[in-house]
Coordinates of C-alpha atoms and ligand atoms in Angstrom, one line a residue:
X13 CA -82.7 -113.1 -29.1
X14 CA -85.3 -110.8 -27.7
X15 CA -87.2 -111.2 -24.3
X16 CA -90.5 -109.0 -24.7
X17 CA -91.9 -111.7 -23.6
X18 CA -92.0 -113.6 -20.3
X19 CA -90.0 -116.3 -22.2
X20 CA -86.5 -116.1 -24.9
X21 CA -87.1 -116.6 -28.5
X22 CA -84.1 -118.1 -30.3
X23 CA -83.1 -116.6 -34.1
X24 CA -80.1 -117.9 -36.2
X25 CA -78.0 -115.6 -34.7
X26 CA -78.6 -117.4 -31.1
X27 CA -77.3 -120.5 -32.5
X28 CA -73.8 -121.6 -32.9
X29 CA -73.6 -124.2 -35.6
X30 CA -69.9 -125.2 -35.1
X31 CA -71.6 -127.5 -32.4
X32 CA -73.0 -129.6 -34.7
X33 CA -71.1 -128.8 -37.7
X34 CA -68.7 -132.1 -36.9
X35 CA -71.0 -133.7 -35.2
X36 CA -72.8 -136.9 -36.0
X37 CA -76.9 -137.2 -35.9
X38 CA -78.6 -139.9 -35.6
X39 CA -82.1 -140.1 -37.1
X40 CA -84.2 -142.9 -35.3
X41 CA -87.1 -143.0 -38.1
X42 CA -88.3 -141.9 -41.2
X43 CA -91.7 -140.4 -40.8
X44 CA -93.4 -137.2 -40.4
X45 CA -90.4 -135.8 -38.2
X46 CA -87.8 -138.1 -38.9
X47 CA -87.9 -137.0 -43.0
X48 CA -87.9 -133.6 -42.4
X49 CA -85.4 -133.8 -39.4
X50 CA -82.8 -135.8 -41.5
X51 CA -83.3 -133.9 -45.0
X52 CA -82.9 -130.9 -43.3
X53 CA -80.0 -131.2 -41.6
X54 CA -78.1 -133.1 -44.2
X55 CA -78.9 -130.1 -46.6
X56 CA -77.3 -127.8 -44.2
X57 CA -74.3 -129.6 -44.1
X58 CA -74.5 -131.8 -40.8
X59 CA -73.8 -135.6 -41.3
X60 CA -76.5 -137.8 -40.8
X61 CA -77.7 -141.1 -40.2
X62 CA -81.1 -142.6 -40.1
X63 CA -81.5 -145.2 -38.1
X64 CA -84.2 -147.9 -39.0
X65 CA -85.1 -151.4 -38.8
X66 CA -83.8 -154.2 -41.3
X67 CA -87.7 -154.5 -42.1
X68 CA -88.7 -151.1 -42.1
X69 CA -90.6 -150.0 -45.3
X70 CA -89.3 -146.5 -44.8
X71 CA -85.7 -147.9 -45.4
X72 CA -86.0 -147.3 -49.1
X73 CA -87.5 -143.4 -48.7
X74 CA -84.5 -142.4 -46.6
X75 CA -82.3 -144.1 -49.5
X76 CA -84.0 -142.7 -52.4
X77 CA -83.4 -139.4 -50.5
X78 CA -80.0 -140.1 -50.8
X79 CA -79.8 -141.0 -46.3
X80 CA -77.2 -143.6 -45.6
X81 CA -79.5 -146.0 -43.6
X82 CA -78.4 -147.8 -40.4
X83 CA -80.3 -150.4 -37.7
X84 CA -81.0 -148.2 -34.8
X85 CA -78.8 -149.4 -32.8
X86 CA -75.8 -148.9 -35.1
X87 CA -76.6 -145.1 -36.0
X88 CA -76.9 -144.6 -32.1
X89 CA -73.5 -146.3 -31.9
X90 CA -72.1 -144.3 -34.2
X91 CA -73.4 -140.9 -33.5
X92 CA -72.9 -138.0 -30.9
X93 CA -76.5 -136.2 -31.1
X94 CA -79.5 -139.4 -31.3
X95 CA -82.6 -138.0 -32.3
X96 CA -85.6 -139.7 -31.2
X97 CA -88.3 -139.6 -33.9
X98 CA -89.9 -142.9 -34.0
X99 CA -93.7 -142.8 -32.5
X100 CA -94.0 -142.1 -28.7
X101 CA -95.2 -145.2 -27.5
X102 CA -92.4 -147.2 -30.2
X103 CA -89.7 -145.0 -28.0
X104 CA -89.1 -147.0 -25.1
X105 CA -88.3 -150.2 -26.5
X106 CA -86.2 -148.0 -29.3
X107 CA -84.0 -146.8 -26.9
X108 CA -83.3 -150.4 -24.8
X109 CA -81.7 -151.1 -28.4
X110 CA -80.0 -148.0 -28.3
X111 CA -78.7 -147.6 -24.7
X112 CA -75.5 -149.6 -25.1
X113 CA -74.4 -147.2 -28.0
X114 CA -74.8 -143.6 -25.8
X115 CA -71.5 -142.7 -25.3
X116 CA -70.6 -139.6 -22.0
X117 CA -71.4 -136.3 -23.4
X118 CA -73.9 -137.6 -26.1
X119 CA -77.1 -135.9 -26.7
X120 CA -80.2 -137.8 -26.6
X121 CA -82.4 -135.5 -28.5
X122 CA -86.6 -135.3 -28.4
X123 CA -89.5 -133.8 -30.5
X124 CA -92.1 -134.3 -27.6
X125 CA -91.3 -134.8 -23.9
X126 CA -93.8 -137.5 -23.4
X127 CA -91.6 -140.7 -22.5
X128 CA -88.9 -138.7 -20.2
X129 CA -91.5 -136.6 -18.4
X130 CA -93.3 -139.3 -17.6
X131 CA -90.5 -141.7 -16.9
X132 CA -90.8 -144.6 -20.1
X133 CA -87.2 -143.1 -20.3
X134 CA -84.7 -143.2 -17.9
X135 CA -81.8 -141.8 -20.0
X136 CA -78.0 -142.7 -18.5
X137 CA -76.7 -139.7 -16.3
X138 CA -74.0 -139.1 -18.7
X139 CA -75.5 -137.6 -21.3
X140 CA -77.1 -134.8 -22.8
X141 CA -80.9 -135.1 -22.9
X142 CA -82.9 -132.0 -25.1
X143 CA -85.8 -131.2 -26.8
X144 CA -86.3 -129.3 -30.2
X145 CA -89.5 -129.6 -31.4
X146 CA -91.0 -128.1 -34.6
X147 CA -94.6 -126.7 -34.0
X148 CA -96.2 -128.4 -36.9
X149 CA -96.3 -131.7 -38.7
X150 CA -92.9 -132.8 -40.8
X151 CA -94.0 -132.2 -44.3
X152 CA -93.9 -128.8 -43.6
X153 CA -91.1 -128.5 -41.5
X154 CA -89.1 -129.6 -44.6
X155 CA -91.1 -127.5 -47.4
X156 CA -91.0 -124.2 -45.3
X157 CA -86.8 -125.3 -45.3
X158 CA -86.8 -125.9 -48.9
X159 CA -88.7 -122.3 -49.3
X160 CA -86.0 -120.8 -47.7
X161 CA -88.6 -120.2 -44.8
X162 CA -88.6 -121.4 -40.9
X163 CA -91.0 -123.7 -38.7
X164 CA -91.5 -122.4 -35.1
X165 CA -90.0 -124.8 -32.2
X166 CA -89.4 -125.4 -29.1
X167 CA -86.1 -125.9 -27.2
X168 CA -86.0 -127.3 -23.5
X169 CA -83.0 -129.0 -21.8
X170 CA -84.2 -132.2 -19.3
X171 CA -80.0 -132.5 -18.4
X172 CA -77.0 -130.4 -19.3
X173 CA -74.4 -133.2 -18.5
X174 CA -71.8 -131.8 -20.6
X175 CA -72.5 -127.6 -20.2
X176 CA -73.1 -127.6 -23.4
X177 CA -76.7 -128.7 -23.9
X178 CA -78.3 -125.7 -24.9
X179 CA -76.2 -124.8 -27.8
X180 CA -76.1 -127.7 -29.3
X181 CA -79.9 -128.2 -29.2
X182 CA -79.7 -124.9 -30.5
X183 CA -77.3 -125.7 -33.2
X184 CA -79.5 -128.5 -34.3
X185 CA -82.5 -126.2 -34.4
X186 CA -80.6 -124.3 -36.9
X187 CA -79.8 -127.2 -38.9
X188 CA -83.7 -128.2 -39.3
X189 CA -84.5 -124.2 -40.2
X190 CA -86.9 -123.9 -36.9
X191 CA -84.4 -120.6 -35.9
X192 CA -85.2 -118.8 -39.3
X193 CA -88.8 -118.7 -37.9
X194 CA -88.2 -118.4 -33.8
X195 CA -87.6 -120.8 -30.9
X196 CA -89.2 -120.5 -27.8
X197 CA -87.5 -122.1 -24.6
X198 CA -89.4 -124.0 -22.5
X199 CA -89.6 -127.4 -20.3
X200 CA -90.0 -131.1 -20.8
X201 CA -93.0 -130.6 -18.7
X202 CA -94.3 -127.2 -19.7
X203 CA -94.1 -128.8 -23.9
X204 CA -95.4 -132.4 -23.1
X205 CA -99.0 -131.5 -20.4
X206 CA -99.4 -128.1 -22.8
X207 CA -99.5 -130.7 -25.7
X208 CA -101.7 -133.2 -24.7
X209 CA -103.9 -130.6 -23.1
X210 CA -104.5 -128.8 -26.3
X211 CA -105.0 -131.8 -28.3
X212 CA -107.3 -133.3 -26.2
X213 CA -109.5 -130.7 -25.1
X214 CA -109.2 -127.7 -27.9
X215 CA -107.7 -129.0 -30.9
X216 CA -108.4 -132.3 -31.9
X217 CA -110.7 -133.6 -29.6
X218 CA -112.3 -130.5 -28.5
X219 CA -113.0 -129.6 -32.5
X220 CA -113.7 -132.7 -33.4
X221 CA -116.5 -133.3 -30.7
X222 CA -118.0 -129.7 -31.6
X223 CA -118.0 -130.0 -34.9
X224 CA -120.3 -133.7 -34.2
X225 CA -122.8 -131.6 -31.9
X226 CA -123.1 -129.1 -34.2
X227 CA -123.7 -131.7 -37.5
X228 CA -125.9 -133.6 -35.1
X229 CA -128.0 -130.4 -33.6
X230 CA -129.1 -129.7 -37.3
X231 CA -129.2 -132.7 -39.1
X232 CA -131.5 -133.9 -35.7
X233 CA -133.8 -130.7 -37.0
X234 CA -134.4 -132.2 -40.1
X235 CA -132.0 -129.8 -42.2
X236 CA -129.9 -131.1 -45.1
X237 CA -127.1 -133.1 -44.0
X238 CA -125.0 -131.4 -46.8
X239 CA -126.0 -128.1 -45.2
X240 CA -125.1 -129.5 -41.6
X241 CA -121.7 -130.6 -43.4
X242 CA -120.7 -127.1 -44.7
X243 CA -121.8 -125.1 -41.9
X244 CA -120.6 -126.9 -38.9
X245 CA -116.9 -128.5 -40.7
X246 CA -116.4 -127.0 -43.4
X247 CA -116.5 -123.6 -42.8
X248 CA -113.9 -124.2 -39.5
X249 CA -111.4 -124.0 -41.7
X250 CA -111.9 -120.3 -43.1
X251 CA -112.2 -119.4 -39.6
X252 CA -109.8 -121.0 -37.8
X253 CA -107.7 -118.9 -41.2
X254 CA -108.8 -115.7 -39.9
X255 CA -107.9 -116.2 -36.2
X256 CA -104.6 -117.3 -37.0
X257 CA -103.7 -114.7 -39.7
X258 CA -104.3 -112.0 -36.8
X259 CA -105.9 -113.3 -33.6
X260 CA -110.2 -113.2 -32.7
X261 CA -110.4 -109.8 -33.4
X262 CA -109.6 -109.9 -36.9
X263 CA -111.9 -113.0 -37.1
X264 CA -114.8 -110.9 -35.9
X265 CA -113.7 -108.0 -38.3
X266 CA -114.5 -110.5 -41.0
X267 CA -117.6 -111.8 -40.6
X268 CA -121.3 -109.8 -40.4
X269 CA -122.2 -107.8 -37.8
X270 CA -124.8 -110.6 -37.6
X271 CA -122.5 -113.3 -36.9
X272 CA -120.3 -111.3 -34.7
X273 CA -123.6 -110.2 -32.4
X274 CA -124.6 -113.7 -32.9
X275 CA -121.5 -115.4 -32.0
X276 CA -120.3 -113.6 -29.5
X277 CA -123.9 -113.1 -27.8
X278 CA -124.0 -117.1 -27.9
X279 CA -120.8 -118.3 -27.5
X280 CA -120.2 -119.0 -24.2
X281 CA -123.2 -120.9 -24.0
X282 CA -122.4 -123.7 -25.4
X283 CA -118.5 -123.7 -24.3
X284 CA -119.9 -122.8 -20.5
X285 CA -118.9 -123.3 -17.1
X286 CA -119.5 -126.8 -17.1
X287 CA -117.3 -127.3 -20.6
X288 CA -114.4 -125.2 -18.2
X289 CA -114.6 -127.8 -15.3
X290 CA -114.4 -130.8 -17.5
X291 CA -111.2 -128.9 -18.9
X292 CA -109.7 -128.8 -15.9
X293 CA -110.7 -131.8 -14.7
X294 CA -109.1 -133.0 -18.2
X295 CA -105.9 -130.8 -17.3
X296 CA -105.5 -132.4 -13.8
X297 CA -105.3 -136.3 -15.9
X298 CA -102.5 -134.8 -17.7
X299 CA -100.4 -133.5 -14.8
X300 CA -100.9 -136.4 -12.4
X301 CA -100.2 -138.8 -14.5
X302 CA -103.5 -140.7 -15.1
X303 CA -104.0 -140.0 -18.5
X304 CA -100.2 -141.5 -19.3
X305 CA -101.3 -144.5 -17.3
X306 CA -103.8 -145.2 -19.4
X307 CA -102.2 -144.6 -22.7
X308 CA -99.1 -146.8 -21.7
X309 CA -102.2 -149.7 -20.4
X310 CA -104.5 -148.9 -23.5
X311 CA -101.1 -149.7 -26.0
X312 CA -99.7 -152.8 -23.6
X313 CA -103.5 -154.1 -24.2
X314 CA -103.3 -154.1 -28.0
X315 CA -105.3 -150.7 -28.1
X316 CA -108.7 -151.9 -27.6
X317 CA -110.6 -148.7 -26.5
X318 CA -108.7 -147.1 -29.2
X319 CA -109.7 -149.3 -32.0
X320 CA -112.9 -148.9 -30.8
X321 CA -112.9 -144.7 -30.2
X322 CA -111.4 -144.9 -33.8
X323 CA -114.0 -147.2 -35.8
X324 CA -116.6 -145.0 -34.4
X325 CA -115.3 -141.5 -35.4
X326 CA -115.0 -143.3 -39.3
X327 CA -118.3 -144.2 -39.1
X328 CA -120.0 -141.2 -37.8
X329 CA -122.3 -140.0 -40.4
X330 CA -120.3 -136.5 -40.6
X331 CA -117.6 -138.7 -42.3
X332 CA -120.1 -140.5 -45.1
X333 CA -121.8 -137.4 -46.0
X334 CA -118.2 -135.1 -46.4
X335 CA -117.0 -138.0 -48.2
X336 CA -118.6 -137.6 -52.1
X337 CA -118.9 -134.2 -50.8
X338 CA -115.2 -133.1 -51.2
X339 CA -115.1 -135.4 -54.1
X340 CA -117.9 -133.3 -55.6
X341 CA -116.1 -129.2 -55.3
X342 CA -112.9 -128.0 -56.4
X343 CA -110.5 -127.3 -53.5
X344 CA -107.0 -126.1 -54.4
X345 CA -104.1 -127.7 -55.1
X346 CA -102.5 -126.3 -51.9
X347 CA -105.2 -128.0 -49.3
X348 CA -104.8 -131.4 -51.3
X349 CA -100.5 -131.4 -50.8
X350 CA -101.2 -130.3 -47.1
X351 CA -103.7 -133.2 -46.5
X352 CA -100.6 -135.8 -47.9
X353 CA -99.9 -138.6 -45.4
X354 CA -95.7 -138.3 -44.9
X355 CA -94.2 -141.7 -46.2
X356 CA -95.1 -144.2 -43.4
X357 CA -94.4 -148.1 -41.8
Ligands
LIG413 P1 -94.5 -141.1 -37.3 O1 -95.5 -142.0 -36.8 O2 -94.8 -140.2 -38.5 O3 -93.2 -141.9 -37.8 C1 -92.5 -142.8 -37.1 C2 -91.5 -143.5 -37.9 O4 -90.8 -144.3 -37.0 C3 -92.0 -144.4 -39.0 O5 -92.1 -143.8 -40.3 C4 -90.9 -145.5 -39.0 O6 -89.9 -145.0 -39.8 C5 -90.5 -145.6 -37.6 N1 -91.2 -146.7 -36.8 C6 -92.5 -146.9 -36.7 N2 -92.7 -148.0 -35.9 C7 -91.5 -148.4 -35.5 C8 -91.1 -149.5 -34.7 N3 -92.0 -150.3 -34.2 N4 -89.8 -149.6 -34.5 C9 -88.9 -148.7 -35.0 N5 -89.2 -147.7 -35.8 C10 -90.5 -147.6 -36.1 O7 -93.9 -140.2 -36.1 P2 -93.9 -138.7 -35.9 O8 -95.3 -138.1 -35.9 O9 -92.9 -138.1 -36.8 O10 -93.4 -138.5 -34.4 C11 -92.1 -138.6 -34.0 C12 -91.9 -137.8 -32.8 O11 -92.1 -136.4 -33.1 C13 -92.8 -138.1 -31.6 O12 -92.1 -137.9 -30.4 C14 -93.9 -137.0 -31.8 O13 -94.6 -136.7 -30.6 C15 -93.1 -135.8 -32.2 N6 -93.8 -134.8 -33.0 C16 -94.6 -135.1 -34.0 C17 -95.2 -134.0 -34.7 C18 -96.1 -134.3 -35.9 O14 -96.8 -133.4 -36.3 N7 -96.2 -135.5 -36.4 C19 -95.0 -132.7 -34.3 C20 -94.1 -132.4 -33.3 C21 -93.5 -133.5 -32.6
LIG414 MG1 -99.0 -133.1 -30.4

């Protein structure tokens, strides 16, 4: 454990796995977490279940993997820790079909604090409720485990019915390989309005919408649309590389003095006061509550806006012109594995 930080970080020496070691998990789907969750902890010993409907495609993945397969509602029945990894807005009517099987002193176990933070999940007093939740998608969560390598998590406990909370969720972290790499502790809210915050406003939709501006700016200019393509999305990835490999500076270490000068001269230009405020403004629809609102409406609704949002991003010309484009260069084997879609309903 060290504390250099304002917050813990959890090794495999913080974790205890005889609290797990006899325990039972279940797995409540198959998919990007719910693979990686159940392979992982079944190779390191722990018994598992997956729990998944009669219908479910996935049912035959978790079998080939050698899972023994369960409805739900069984697996919950049976087990002591239930791990919640079917999509976030599938969770609530999940759990109606699992209540009746959470036993006192069970754990109900999360990836993403979405549905209990924002109450879509009132969990029974009784029981456990934690959160261990790997920082990146599943596929890697189980290839860094079969590398003999770690995913970064997160832990938080939402209720410590039985004492006990913490080390089993720690316990589990160990059994998915997240303590090999570090575990921070934080909170159901702290994990779930951090999350959607940087999704919406840096990461996916913040990128995304620069990357469209930027394509748009030059194409609008009358430059090659190829050209447009490379600069403004392909190129992200080399440098989002850098900045993660060692932070801006080694970014900036990297490129010309040209580009540095130029970038940093120009920068905050175009991400400006008014691109702060709407950040904010973004922020405060995550922490009162309005942006939940309209996800849980935008879902009961069939997804309408969504469809919508979605058709247009597929059709925006950045899309038909990286298209033959990537089909066209070489990228490594590595990139294509990455870009896999995890087995899927
Ligand atoms: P997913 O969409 O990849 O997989 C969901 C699985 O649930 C499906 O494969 C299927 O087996 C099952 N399922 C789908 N629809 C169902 C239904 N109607 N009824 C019952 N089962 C159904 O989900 P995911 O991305 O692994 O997300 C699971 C949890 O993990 C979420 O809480 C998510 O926020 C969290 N999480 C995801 C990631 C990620 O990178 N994908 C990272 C961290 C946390
Ligand atoms: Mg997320």
């Amino acid at each position: 454990m060290t504390e250099d930080l304002d917050t813990t970080v959890y090794y495999d020496d913080d974790a205890d796995r005889s609290y797990i070691d006899d325990e039972t998990v279940a797995v409540l789907g198959y998919g990007s977490q719910g693979h990686a969750h159940s392979q992982n902890l079944s190779d390191s010993g722990v018994d598992v279940i997956v729990g998944l409907r009669e219908d479910s495609s996935s049912r035959a993945a978790a079998e080939a993997d050698g899972l023994r397969v369960e409805t739900p509602a069984d697996a919950a029945a049976e087990a002591d820790i239930v791990s919640v990894l079917v999509p976030d807005t599938v969770q609530p009517a999940v759990f109606e079909e699992i209540r009746d099987g959470l036993e006192p002193g069970n754990t109900l176990q999360f990836a993403h604090g979405f549905n209990i933070h924002y109450n879509q999940i009132q969990p029974p007093e009784d029981v456990d409720v934690t959160m261990v939740a790997p920082k990146s998608p599943g596929h890697l969560v189980r290839r860094n485990y079969e590398a003999g390598q770690g995913t970064p998590g997160l832990l938080a406990i939402y209720q410590d019915e039985t004492g006990d909370a913490r080390e089993r969720a720690l316990a589990y972290a160990h059994g998915i390989g997240c303590t090999r790499a570090g575990v921070i502790e934080t909170t159901f809210r702290e994990e779930t309005e951090t999350d959607l915050f940087g999704e919406q406003a840096v990461l996916c939709g913040g990128m995304t919408a620069l990357v469209k501006e930027g394509y748009e700016t030059l194409v609008d200019a009358g430059y090659a649309p190829e050209m447009a393509y490379f600069e403004c999305l392909n190129e992200m990835k080399l440098i989002v590389d850098l900045m993660y490999e060692d932070g801006l500076s080694n970014m900036w270490d990297s490129v010309s003095d040209t580009a540095e000068y130029g970038g940093l001269s120009r920068g905050e230009r175009v991400i400006d006061d008014h691109a702060r405020e709407r950040m904010e403004e973004i922020l405060e629809e995550v922490q009162d509550g309005t942006f939940a609102r309209e996800w849980i409406a935008e879902n009961q609704a069939g997804r309408p806006s969504y469809t919508q949002l979605k058709n247009a991003e597929e059709t925006h010309e950045v899309e038909q012109v990286g298209k033959p484009l990537r089909d066209l260069f070489a990228w490594g084997a590595e990139d294509e594995e990455a870009a896999e879609a995890p087995a899927d309903d």
